[in-house]
């Protein structure tokens, strides 16, 4: 059974940093497309970042501020968030595509999802 377990988010002031983690089980993260998505209250879910065999992809809104990475030994994916802004406030979700599917981008369909974790950035 595939499970994606996310770390707890947190609350920071604008300009601060947070690091989210996502540990996968029943799934090999290093050989699959993994991504981070976020959803603000009343808004649609949007892709933030994705990674596949070391190649990374970012939404324009977070380029230069967020970094997605993998730790293959821990079967985990991380999202380092720097220079946080109030607009980054959202529930953040780790996600993965089915291993049999080719391609990795924020526009592809993701099939496995973490439980979500809240990130709040105050001004």
mmCIF file of N, CA and C in Angstrom, residues 21 37 41 44 70 75 88 91 98 104:
data_model
loop_
_atom_site.group_PDB
_atom_site.id
_atom_site.type_symbol
_atom_site.label_atom_id
_atom_site.label_comp_id
_atom_site.label_asym_id
_atom_site.label_seq_id
_atom_site.Cartn_x
_atom_site.Cartn_y
_atom_site.Cartn_z
ATOM 1 N N UNK A 21 9.016 17.690 4.681
ATOM 2 C CA UNK A 21 9.498 16.390 4.253
ATOM 3 C C UNK A 21 8.324 15.478 3.926
ATOM 4 N N UNK A 37 2.320 20.181 -3.934
ATOM 5 C CA UNK A 37 1.214 21.026 -4.328
ATOM 6 C C UNK A 37 0.730 21.799 -3.115
ATOM 7 N N UNK A 41 -7.220 28.332 1.293
ATOM 8 C CA UNK A 41 -8.663 28.244 1.529
ATOM 9 C C UNK A 41 -9.458 28.910 0.409
ATOM 10 N N UNK A 44 -8.133 26.810 -5.725
ATOM 11 C CA UNK A 44 -7.834 25.512 -6.313
ATOM 12 C C UNK A 44 -6.415 25.087 -5.966
ATOM 13 N N UNK A 70 15.644 15.178 -3.058
ATOM 14 C CA UNK A 70 15.365 13.806 -2.675
ATOM 15 C C UNK A 70 16.497 13.238 -1.846
ATOM 16 N N UNK A 75 14.171 7.380 1.188
ATOM 17 C CA UNK A 75 12.974 7.318 0.352
ATOM 18 C C UNK A 75 12.080 8.522 0.635
ATOM 19 N N UNK A 88 2.269 32.558 0.250
ATOM 20 C CA UNK A 88 2.632 31.146 0.309
ATOM 21 C C UNK A 88 1.781 30.373 1.311
ATOM 22 N N UNK A 91 -2.272 24.885 2.523
ATOM 23 C CA UNK A 91 -2.062 23.507 2.921
ATOM 24 C C UNK A 91 -1.192 22.867 1.843
ATOM 25 N N UNK A 98 2.105 7.493 -10.745
ATOM 26 C CA UNK A 98 2.318 6.055 -10.857
ATOM 27 C C UNK A 98 3.625 5.790 -11.573
ATOM 28 N N UNK A 104 7.042 13.980 -16.168
ATOM 29 C CA UNK A 104 6.978 14.585 -14.842
ATOM 30 C C UNK A 104 6.928 16.093 -14.999
#
